[in-house]
Coordinates of C-alpha atoms in Angstrom, one line a residue:
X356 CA -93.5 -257.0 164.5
X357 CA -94.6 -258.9 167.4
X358 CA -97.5 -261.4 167.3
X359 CA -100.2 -259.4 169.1
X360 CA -99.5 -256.4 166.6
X361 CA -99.9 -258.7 164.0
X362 CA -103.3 -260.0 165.0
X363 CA -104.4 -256.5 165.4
X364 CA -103.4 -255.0 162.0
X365 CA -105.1 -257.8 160.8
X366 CA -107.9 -257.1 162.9
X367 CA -108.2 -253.6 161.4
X368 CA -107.8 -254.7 157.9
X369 CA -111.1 -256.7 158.2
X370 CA -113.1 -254.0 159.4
X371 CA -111.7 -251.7 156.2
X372 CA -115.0 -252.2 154.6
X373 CA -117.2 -251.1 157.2
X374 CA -118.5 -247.3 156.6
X375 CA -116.8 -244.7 159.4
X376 CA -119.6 -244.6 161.8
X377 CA -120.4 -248.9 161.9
X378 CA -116.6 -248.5 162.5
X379 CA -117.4 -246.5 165.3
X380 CA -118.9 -248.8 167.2
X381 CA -116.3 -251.2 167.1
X382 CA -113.9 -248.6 168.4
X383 CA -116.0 -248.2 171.0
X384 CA -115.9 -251.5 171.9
X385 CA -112.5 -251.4 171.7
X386 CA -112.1 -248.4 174.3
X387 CA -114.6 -250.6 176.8
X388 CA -117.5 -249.1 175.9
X389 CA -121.0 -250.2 174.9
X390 CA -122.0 -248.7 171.3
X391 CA -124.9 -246.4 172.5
X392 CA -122.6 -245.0 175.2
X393 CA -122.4 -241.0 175.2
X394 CA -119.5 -238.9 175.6
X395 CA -120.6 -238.1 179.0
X396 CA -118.7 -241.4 180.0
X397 CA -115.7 -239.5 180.9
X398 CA -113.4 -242.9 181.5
X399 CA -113.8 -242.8 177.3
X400 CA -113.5 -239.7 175.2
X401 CA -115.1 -239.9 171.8
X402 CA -114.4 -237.5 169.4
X403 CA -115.7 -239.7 167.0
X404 CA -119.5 -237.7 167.5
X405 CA -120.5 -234.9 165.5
X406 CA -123.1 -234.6 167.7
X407 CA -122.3 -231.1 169.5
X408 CA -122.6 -231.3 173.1
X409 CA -123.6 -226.9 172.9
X410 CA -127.0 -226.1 172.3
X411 CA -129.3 -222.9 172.0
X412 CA -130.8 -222.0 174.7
X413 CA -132.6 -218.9 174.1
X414 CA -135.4 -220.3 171.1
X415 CA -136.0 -223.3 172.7
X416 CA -137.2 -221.0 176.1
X417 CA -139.4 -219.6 174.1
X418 CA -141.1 -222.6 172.3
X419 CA -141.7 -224.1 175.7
X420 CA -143.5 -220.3 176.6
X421 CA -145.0 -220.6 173.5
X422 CA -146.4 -224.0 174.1
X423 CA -147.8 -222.8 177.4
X424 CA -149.4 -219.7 175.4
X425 CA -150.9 -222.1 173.2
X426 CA -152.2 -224.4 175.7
X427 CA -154.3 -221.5 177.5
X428 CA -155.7 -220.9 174.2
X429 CA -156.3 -224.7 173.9
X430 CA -158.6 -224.6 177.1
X431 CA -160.9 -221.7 176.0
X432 CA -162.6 -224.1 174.0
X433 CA -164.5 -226.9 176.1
X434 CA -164.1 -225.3 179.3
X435 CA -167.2 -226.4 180.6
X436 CA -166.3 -230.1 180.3
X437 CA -163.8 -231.1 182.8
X438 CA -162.6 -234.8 181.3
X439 CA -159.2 -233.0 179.9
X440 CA -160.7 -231.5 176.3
X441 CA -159.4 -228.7 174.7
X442 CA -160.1 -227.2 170.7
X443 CA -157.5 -225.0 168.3
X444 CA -157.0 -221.7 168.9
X445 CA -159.4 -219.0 168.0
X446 CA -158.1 -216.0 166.3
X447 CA -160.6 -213.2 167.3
X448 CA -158.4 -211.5 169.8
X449 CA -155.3 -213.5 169.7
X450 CA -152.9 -211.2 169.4
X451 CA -153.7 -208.9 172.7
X452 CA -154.2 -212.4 174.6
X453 CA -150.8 -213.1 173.8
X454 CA -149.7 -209.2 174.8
X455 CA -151.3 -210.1 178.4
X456 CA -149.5 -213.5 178.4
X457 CA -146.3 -211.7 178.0
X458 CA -146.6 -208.7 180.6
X459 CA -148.1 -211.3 183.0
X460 CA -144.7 -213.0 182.3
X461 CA -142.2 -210.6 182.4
X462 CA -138.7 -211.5 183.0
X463 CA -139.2 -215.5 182.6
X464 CA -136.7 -217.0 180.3
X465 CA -138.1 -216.8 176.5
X466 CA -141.2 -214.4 177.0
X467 CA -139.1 -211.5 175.9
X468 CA -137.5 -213.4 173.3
X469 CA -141.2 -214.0 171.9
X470 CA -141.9 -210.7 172.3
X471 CA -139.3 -209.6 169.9
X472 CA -140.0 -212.3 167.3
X473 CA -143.5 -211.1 167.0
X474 CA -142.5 -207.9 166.8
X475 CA -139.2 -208.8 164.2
X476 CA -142.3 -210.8 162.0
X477 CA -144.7 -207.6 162.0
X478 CA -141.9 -204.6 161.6
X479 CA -139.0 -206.2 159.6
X480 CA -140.3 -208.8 157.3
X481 CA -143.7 -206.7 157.0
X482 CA -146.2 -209.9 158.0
X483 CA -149.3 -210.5 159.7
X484 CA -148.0 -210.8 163.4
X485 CA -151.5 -212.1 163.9
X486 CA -151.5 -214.5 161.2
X487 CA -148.1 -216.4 162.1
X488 CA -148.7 -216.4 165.8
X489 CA -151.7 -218.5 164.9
X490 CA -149.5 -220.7 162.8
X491 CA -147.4 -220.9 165.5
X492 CA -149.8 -221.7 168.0
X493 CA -151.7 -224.2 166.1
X494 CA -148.3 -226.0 165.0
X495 CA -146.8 -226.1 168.9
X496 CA -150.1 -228.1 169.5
X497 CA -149.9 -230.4 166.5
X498 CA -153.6 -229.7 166.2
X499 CA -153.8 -230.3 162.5
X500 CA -151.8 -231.9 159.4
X501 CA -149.0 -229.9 157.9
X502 CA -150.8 -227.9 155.2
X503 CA -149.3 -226.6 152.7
X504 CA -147.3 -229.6 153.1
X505 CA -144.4 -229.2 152.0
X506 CA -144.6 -226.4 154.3
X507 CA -146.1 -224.3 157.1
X508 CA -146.5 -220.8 154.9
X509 CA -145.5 -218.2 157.1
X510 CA -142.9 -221.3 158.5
X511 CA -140.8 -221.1 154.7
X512 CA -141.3 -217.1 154.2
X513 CA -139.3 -217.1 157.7
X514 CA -137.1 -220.3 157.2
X515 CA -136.9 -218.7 153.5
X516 CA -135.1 -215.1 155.2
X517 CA -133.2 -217.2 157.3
X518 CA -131.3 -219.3 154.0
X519 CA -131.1 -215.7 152.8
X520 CA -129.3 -214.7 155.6
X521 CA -126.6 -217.4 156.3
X522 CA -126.3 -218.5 153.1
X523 CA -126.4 -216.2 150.4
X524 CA -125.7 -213.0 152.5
X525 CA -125.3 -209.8 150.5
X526 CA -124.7 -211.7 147.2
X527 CA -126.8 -210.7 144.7
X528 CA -129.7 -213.1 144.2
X529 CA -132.1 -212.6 141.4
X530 CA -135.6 -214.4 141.9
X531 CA -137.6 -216.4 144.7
X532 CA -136.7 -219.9 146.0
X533 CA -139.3 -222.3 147.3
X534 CA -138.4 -224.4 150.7
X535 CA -139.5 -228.0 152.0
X536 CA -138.9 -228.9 155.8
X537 CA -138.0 -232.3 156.3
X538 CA -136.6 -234.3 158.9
X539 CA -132.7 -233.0 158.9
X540 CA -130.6 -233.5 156.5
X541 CA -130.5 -237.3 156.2
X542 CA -134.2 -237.0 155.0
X543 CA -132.8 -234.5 152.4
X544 CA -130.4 -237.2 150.7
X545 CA -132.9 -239.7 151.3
X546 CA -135.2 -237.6 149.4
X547 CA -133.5 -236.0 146.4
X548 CA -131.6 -239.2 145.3
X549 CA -134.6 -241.3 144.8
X550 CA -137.1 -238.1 143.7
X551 CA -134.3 -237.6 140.8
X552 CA -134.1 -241.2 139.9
X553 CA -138.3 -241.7 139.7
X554 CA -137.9 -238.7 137.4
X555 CA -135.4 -240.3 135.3
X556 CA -132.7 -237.6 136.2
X557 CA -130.1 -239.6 137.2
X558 CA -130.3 -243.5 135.5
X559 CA -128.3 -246.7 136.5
X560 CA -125.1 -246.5 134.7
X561 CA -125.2 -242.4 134.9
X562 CA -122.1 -240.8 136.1
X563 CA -122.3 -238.1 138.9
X564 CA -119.0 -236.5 140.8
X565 CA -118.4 -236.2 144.1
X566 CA -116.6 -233.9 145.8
X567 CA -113.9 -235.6 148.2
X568 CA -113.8 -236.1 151.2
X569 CA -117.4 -236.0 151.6
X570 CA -119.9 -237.2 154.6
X571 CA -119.5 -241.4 153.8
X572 CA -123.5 -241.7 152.2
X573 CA -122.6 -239.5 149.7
X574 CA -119.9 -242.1 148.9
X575 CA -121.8 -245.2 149.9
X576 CA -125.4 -244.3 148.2
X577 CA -124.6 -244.4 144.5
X578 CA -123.2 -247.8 144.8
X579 CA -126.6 -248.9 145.9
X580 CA -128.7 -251.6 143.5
X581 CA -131.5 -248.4 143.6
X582 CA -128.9 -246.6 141.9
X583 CA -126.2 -248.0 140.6
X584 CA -124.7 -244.8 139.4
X585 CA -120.8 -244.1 138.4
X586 CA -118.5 -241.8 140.3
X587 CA -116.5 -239.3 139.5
X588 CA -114.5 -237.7 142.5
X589 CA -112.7 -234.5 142.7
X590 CA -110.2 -234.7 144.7
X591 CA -109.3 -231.7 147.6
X592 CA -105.9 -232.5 149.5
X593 CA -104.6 -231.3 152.2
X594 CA -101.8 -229.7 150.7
X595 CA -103.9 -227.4 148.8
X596 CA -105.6 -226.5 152.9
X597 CA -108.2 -229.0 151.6
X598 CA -109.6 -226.8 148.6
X599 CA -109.9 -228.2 144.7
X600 CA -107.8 -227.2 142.0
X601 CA -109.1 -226.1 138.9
X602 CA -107.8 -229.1 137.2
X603 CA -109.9 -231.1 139.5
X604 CA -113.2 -229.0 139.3
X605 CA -112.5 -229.3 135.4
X606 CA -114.1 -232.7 135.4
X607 CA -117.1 -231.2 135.7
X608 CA -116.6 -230.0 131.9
X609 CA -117.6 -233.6 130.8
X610 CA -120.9 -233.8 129.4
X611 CA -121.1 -237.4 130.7
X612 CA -121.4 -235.8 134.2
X613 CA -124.8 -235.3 135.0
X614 CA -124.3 -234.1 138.7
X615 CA -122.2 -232.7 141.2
X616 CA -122.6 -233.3 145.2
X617 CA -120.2 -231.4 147.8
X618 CA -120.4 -230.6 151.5
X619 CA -119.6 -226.9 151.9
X620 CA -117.9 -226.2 154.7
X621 CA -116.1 -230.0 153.7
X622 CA -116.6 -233.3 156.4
X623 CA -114.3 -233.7 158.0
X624 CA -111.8 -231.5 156.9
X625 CA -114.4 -228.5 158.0
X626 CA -113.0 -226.0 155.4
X627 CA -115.4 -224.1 153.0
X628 CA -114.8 -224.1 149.3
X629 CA -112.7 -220.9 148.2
X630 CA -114.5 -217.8 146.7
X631 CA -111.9 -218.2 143.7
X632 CA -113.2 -221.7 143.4
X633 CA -116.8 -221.0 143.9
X634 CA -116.8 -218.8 140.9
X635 CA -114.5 -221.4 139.1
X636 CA -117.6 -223.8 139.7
X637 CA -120.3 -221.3 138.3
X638 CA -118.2 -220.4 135.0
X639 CA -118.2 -224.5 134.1
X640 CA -122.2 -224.5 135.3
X641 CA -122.4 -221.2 132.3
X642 CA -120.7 -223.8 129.9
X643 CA -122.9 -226.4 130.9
X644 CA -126.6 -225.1 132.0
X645 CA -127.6 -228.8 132.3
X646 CA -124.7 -229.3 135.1
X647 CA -127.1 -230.3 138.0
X648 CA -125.3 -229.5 141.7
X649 CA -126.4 -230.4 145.0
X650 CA -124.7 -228.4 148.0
X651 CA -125.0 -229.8 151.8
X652 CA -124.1 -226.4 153.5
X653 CA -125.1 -227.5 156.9
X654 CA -121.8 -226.5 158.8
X655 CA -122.3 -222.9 156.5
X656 CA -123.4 -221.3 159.7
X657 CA -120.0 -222.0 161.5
X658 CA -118.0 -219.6 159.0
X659 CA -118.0 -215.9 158.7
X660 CA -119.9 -214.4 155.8
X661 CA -120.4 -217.7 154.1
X662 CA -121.8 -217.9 150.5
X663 CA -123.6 -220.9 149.1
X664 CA -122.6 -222.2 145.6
X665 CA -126.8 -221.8 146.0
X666 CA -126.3 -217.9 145.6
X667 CA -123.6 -218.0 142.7
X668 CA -125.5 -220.9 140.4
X669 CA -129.2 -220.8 141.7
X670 CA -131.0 -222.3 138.8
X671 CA -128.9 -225.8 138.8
X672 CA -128.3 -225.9 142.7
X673 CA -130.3 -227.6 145.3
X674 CA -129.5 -226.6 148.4
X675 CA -129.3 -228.5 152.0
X676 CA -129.4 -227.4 155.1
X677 CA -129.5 -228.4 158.2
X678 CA -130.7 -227.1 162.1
X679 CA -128.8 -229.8 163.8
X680 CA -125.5 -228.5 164.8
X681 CA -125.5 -224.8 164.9
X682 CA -128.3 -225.0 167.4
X683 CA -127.2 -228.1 169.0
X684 CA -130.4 -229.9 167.4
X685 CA -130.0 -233.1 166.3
X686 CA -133.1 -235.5 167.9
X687 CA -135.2 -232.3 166.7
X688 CA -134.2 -233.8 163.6
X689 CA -135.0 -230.1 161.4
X690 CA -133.4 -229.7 157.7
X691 CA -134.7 -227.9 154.8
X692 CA -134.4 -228.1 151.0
X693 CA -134.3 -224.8 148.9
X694 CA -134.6 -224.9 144.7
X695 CA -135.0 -221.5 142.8
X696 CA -138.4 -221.7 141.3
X697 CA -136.7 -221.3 137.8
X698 CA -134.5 -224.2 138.0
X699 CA -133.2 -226.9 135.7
X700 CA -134.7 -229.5 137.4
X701 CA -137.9 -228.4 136.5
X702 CA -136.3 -227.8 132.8
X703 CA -135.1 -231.3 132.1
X704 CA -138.1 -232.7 133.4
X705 CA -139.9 -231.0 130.8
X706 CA -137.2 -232.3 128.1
X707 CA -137.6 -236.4 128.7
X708 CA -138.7 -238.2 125.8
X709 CA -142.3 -238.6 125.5
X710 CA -142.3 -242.1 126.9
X711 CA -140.7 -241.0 130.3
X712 CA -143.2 -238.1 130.2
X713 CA -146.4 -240.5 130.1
X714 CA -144.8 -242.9 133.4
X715 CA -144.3 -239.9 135.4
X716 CA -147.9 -238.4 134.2
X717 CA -149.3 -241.6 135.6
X718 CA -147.0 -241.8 138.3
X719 CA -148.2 -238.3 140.1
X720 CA -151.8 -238.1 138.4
X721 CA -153.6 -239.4 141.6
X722 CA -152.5 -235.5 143.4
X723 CA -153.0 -233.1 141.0
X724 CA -155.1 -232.7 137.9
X725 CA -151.8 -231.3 136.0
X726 CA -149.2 -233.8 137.2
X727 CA -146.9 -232.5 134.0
X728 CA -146.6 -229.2 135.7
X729 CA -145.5 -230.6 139.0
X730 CA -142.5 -228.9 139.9
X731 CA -139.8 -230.8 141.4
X732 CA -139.7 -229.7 144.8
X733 CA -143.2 -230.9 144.8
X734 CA -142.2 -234.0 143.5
X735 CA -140.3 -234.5 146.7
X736 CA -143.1 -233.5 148.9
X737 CA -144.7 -236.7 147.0
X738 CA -142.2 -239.0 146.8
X739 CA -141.5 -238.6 150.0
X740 CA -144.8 -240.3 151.0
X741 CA -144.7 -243.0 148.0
X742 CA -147.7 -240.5 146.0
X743 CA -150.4 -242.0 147.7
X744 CA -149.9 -240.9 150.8
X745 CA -149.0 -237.1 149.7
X746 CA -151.9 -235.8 151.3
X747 CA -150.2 -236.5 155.1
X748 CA -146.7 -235.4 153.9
X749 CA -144.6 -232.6 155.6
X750 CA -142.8 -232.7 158.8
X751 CA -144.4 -232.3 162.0
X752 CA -145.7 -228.8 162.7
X753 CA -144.1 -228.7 166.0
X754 CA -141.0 -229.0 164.4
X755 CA -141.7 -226.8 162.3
X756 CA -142.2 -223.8 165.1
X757 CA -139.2 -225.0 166.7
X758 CA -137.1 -224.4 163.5
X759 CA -139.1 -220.7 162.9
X760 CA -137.7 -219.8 166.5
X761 CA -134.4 -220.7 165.9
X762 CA -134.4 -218.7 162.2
X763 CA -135.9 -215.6 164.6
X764 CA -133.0 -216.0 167.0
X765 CA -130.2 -216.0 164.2
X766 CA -132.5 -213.1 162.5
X767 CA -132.6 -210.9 165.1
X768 CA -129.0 -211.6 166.3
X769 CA -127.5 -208.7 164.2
X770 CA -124.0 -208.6 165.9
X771 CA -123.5 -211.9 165.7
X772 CA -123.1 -212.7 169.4
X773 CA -124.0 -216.3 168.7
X774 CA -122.1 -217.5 166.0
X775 CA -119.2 -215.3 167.8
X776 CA -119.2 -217.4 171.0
X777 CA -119.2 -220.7 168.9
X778 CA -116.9 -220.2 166.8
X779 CA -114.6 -219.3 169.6
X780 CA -116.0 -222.5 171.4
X781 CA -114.0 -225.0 168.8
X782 CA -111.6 -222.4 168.0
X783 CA -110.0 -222.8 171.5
X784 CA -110.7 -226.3 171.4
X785 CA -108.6 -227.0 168.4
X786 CA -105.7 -224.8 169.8
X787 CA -105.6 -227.2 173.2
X788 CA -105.8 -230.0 170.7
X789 CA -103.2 -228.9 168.8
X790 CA -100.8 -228.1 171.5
X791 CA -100.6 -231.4 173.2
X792 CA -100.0 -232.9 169.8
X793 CA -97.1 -230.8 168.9
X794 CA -98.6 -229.0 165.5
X795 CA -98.0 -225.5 164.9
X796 CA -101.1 -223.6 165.0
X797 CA -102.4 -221.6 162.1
X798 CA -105.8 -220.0 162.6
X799 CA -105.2 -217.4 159.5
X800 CA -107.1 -219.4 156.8
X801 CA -110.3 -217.7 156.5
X802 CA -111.5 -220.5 155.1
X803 CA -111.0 -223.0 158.0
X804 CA -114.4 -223.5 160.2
X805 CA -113.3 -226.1 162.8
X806 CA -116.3 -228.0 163.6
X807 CA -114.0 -231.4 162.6
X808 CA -110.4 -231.8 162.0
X809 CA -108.6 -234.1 160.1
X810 CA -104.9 -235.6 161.3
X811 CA -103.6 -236.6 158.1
X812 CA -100.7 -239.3 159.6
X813 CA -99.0 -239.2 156.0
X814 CA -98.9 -235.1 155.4
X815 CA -97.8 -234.7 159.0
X816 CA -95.5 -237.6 159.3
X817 CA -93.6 -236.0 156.1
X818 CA -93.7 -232.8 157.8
X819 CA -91.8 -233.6 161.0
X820 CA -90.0 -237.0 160.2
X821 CA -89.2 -237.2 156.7
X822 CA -90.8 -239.6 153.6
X823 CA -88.8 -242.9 154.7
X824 CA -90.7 -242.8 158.1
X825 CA -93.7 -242.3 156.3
X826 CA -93.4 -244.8 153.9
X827 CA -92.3 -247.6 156.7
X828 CA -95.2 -246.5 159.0
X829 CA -97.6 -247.3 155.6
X830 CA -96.1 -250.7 155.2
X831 CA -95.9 -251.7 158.6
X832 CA -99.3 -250.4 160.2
X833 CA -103.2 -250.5 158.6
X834 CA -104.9 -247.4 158.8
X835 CA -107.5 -248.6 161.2
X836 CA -104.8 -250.1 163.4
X837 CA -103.6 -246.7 164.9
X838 CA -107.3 -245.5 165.6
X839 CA -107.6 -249.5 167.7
X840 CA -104.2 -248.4 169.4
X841 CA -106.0 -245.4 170.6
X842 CA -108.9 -246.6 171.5
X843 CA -107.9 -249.5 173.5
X844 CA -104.7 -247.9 175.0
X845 CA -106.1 -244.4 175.7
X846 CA -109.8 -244.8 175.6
X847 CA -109.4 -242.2 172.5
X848 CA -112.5 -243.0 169.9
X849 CA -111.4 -241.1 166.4
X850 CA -113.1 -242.1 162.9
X851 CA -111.2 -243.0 160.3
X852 CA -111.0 -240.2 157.2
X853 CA -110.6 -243.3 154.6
X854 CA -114.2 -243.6 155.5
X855 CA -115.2 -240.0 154.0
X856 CA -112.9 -240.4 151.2
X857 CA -109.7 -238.8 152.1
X858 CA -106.6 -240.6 150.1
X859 CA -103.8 -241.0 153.5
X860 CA -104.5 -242.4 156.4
X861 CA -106.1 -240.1 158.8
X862 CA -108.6 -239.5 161.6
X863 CA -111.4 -237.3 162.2
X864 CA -111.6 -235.3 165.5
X865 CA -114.8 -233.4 166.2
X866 CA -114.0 -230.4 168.2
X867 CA -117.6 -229.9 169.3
X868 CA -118.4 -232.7 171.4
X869 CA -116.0 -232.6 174.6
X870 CA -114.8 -230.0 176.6
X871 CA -111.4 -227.8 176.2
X872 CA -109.3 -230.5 178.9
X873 CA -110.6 -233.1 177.1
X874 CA -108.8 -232.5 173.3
X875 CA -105.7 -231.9 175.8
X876 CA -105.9 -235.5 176.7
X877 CA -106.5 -236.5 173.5
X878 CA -103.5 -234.6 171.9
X879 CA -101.2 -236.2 174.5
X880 CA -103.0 -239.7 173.3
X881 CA -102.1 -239.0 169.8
X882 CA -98.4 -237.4 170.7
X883 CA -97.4 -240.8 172.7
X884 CA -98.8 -242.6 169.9
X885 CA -97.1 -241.0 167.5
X886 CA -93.6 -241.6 169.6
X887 CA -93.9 -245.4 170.0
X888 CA -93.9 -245.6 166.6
X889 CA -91.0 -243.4 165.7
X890 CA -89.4 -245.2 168.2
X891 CA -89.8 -248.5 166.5
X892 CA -88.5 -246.8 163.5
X893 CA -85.7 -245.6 165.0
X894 CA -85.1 -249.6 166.1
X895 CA -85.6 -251.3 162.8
X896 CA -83.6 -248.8 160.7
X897 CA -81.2 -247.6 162.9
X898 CA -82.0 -243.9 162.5
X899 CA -82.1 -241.7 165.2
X900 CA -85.5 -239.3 164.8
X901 CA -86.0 -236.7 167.4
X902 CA -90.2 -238.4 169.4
X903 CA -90.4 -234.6 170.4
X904 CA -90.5 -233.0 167.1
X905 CA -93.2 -230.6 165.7
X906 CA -95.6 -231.8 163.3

């Protein structure tokens, strides 16, 4: 191999420790770009974002309209003093102020769409339309703290149909859930790993399974001094199309296991768990009511009549979700936790020994007068604010009415047209992807969502070339090293699937952050790649592999 190869496997081997998206950066680099470039930087095409670069349109039209509403009502109160003052909303005759705001805005982008939400919240889900609108007007101005805070009330009954909607669907559900708002679903990680280990639910030394691949802090968090916990992962592979065996989800059987975390639709491989498997998982949680799962379902929304492991074990799940990508949200930063209100959080709380009992007593007695009784969702609320500050918890009420519009638009969107026109979006962005690489396209798998997918070099290099190839690419190349190839030769930024917990060598492609033409460039990237290196095969063995063959 020659001598600058050399220095550049080497190279890659250094960086092997660095979690996927610190990797990022230095691919960046590599392709001549600055770290905090965006993708907008046509010269470099990263596909190494999951940031989509498709957003909603319609709700965020009407939170500006909204916010123009609410400012009127603002400057009723103070009129007479003309330095810039303005007080909250009054409610005697809100609602037919707002009716005159929206005939004497007719046709302006997001009037109607208020319009209907009103109407959606008064006819369909049977509430006060004069009621939320002054939630809704008093959040948009960010007039007042968060109260309730964990959330806005008629802000979870509305965020609360919306979970209902996407991710238990017509599954039967039996009881209520409650909801907390927090700030995406990095604050919901943040949040549940420590507010379990303050109430002594998970423990240094614990053991807790993962289910693999996985987003990398699902990975990189137990390993933490906070934590400290042991991990046990189940394994999906691609030549199962990415789903878990039973053998697999049978670890969960051992009593030593005291939780299971899973991203469903998977990162990166962007397939949802099976229904077979689903129910496989909720039999084992029958056998062991204790089993404690925790389901990041953010991509959920991308997939056709998606169900949540939420809706098939509700009393051990906790459930994640996310605003960010479906509605192109991300800096809104909008996520949301769900627990059932009977739930075995609450349960095995109520079981630690009495010692445990009497630090957590003390430990949330300065917000309540019955801090035993404080269920764990609560807990949350409070941990989330170190106790003492509970009483300024909650996530910013503008936030909040920004997340209720976009639960109205997916309510009222009956046909789908949305999700339709997304879901064809990365669809068609795979195919061109796809093409210029040279794999066969297979879009029957009703289980395959697309937001991300995963090029796993050893499962396709078998495929098209054989095992020998595969085995001399493995001992003459570092993972990373193809991904530096790319980025430094084609301007190509991929992230490496090692990171996420994938078992080959691999990269992750997100098909929502460029445009059609550019996954075309990027498959030709990946296609020459893939040739120089058969080619060298073909030189140091003496074979005689067809470059041109289909993957």
């Amino acid at each position: 191999m020659a001598k600058r190869d050399k220095s550049e496997s080497e190279h890659a081997a250094s960086l092997a420790a660095l979690s996927p998206f610190e990797l990022k950066d230095e691919l960046i680099k590599a392709a001549g770009g600055g770290a905090v470039e965006r993708a907008a930087n046509f010269s470099m095409l990263n596909a190494g974002r999951g940031n989509p670069n498709f957003l909603a349109t319609i709700p965020r039209h009407g939170f500006w309209q909204l916010g123009l509403f609410a400012m009127q009502e603002a400057e009723r109160s103070f009129a007479y003093m003309p330095e810039g003052l303005g007080g909250f909303p009054r409610r005697d005759g809100l609602i037919e102020r707002f009716e005159l705001f929206l005939r004497g805005n007719k046709g302006v982008p997001g009037v109607d769409f208020l319009a209907s939400a009103v109407s959606y919240v008064r006819d369909q889900l049977g509430l006060s339309a004069d009621d939320f609108l002054y939630e809704m007007c008093e959040g948009i101005l960010a007039s007042n703290y968060p109260v309730p805070d964990r959330m806005l009330k008629f802000s979870e009954l509305i965020v609360g149909q919306y979970l209902r909607r996407e991710m238990i669907g017509n599954h039967p559900f039996v009881g209520e859930f409650d909801v907390f708002a927090v700030e995406g679903g990095t604050a919901a990680m943040t949040y549940i790993f420590n507010t379990m280990r303050e109430n002594f639910l998970i423990k240094p030394g614990d053991t807790i399974a993962l289910g693999m691949p996985i987003f990398t802090p699902y990975i990189e968090i137990p390993r933490l001094n906070d934590y400290q916990l042991k991990v046990v992962e189940l394994n999906a592979g691609v030549e199962k199309n990415w789903q878990y065996s039973n053998k697999e989800l049978d670890k969960l059987r051992d009593p030593a296991v005291k939780a299971f975390f899973l991203v469903n639709p998977s990162n990166p491989p962007s397939v949802r768990i099976s229904d077979e498997s689903l129910d496989y998982i909720a039999s084992i949680v029958k056998e062991r009511p204790d089993l404690i799962l925790l389901t990041d379902d953010v991509y959920g929304t991308f997939a056709d009549d998606f169900v949540s492991l939420f809706a098939l074990a509700p009393k051990n799940t906790i459930l994640v979700y996310s605003y960010s990508k479906y509605f192109g949200a991300t800096g809104w930063r909008l996520g949301a936790i769900a627990t059932h209100r009977d739930n075995v959080l609450d349960r095995l709380i109520g079981e630690l020994p009495k010692d445990a009992k009497k630090q957590l007593h003390h430990h949330y007695e300065s917000i309540t007068t019955e801090p035993d009784k404080l269920k764990f969702i609560d807990r949350l609320v409070a941990d989330s604010r170190t106790v003492a500050l509970n009483h300024t918890a909650g996530l910013s009420t503008p936030q909040q009415v920004q997340m209720v519009l976009f639960s109205l638009f997916s309510l009222m969107d009956t046909p789908d047209a949305y999700k339709r026109a997304l879901k064809k979006l990365i669809r068609n962005r795979k195919r061109a992807l796809y093409e210029e690489i040279g794999i066969s396209f297979d879009d029957d798998d009703v289980n395959q969502v697309d937001y991300y997918t995963i090029l796993d070099m050893e499962f396709l290099g078998e495929r098209a070339y054989g095992r020998d190839f595969v085995e001399w690419l493995l001992k003459h190349t570092e993972p990373a090293e193809l991904l530096f190839r790319l980025a430094r030769e084609a301007r190509v930024v991929l992230l490496p699937g090692r990171g996420f917990g994938t078992p080959h060598p691999s990269g992750r492609v997100s098909l929502a952050n460029l445009n059609e033409s550019d996954y075309r460039k990027i498959g030709r990237a990946i296609r020459s790649l893939l040739s120089d290196y058969v080619e060298r095969y073909n030189a140091a063995t003496g074979k005689k592999l067809d470059k041109n063959r289909v993957l």
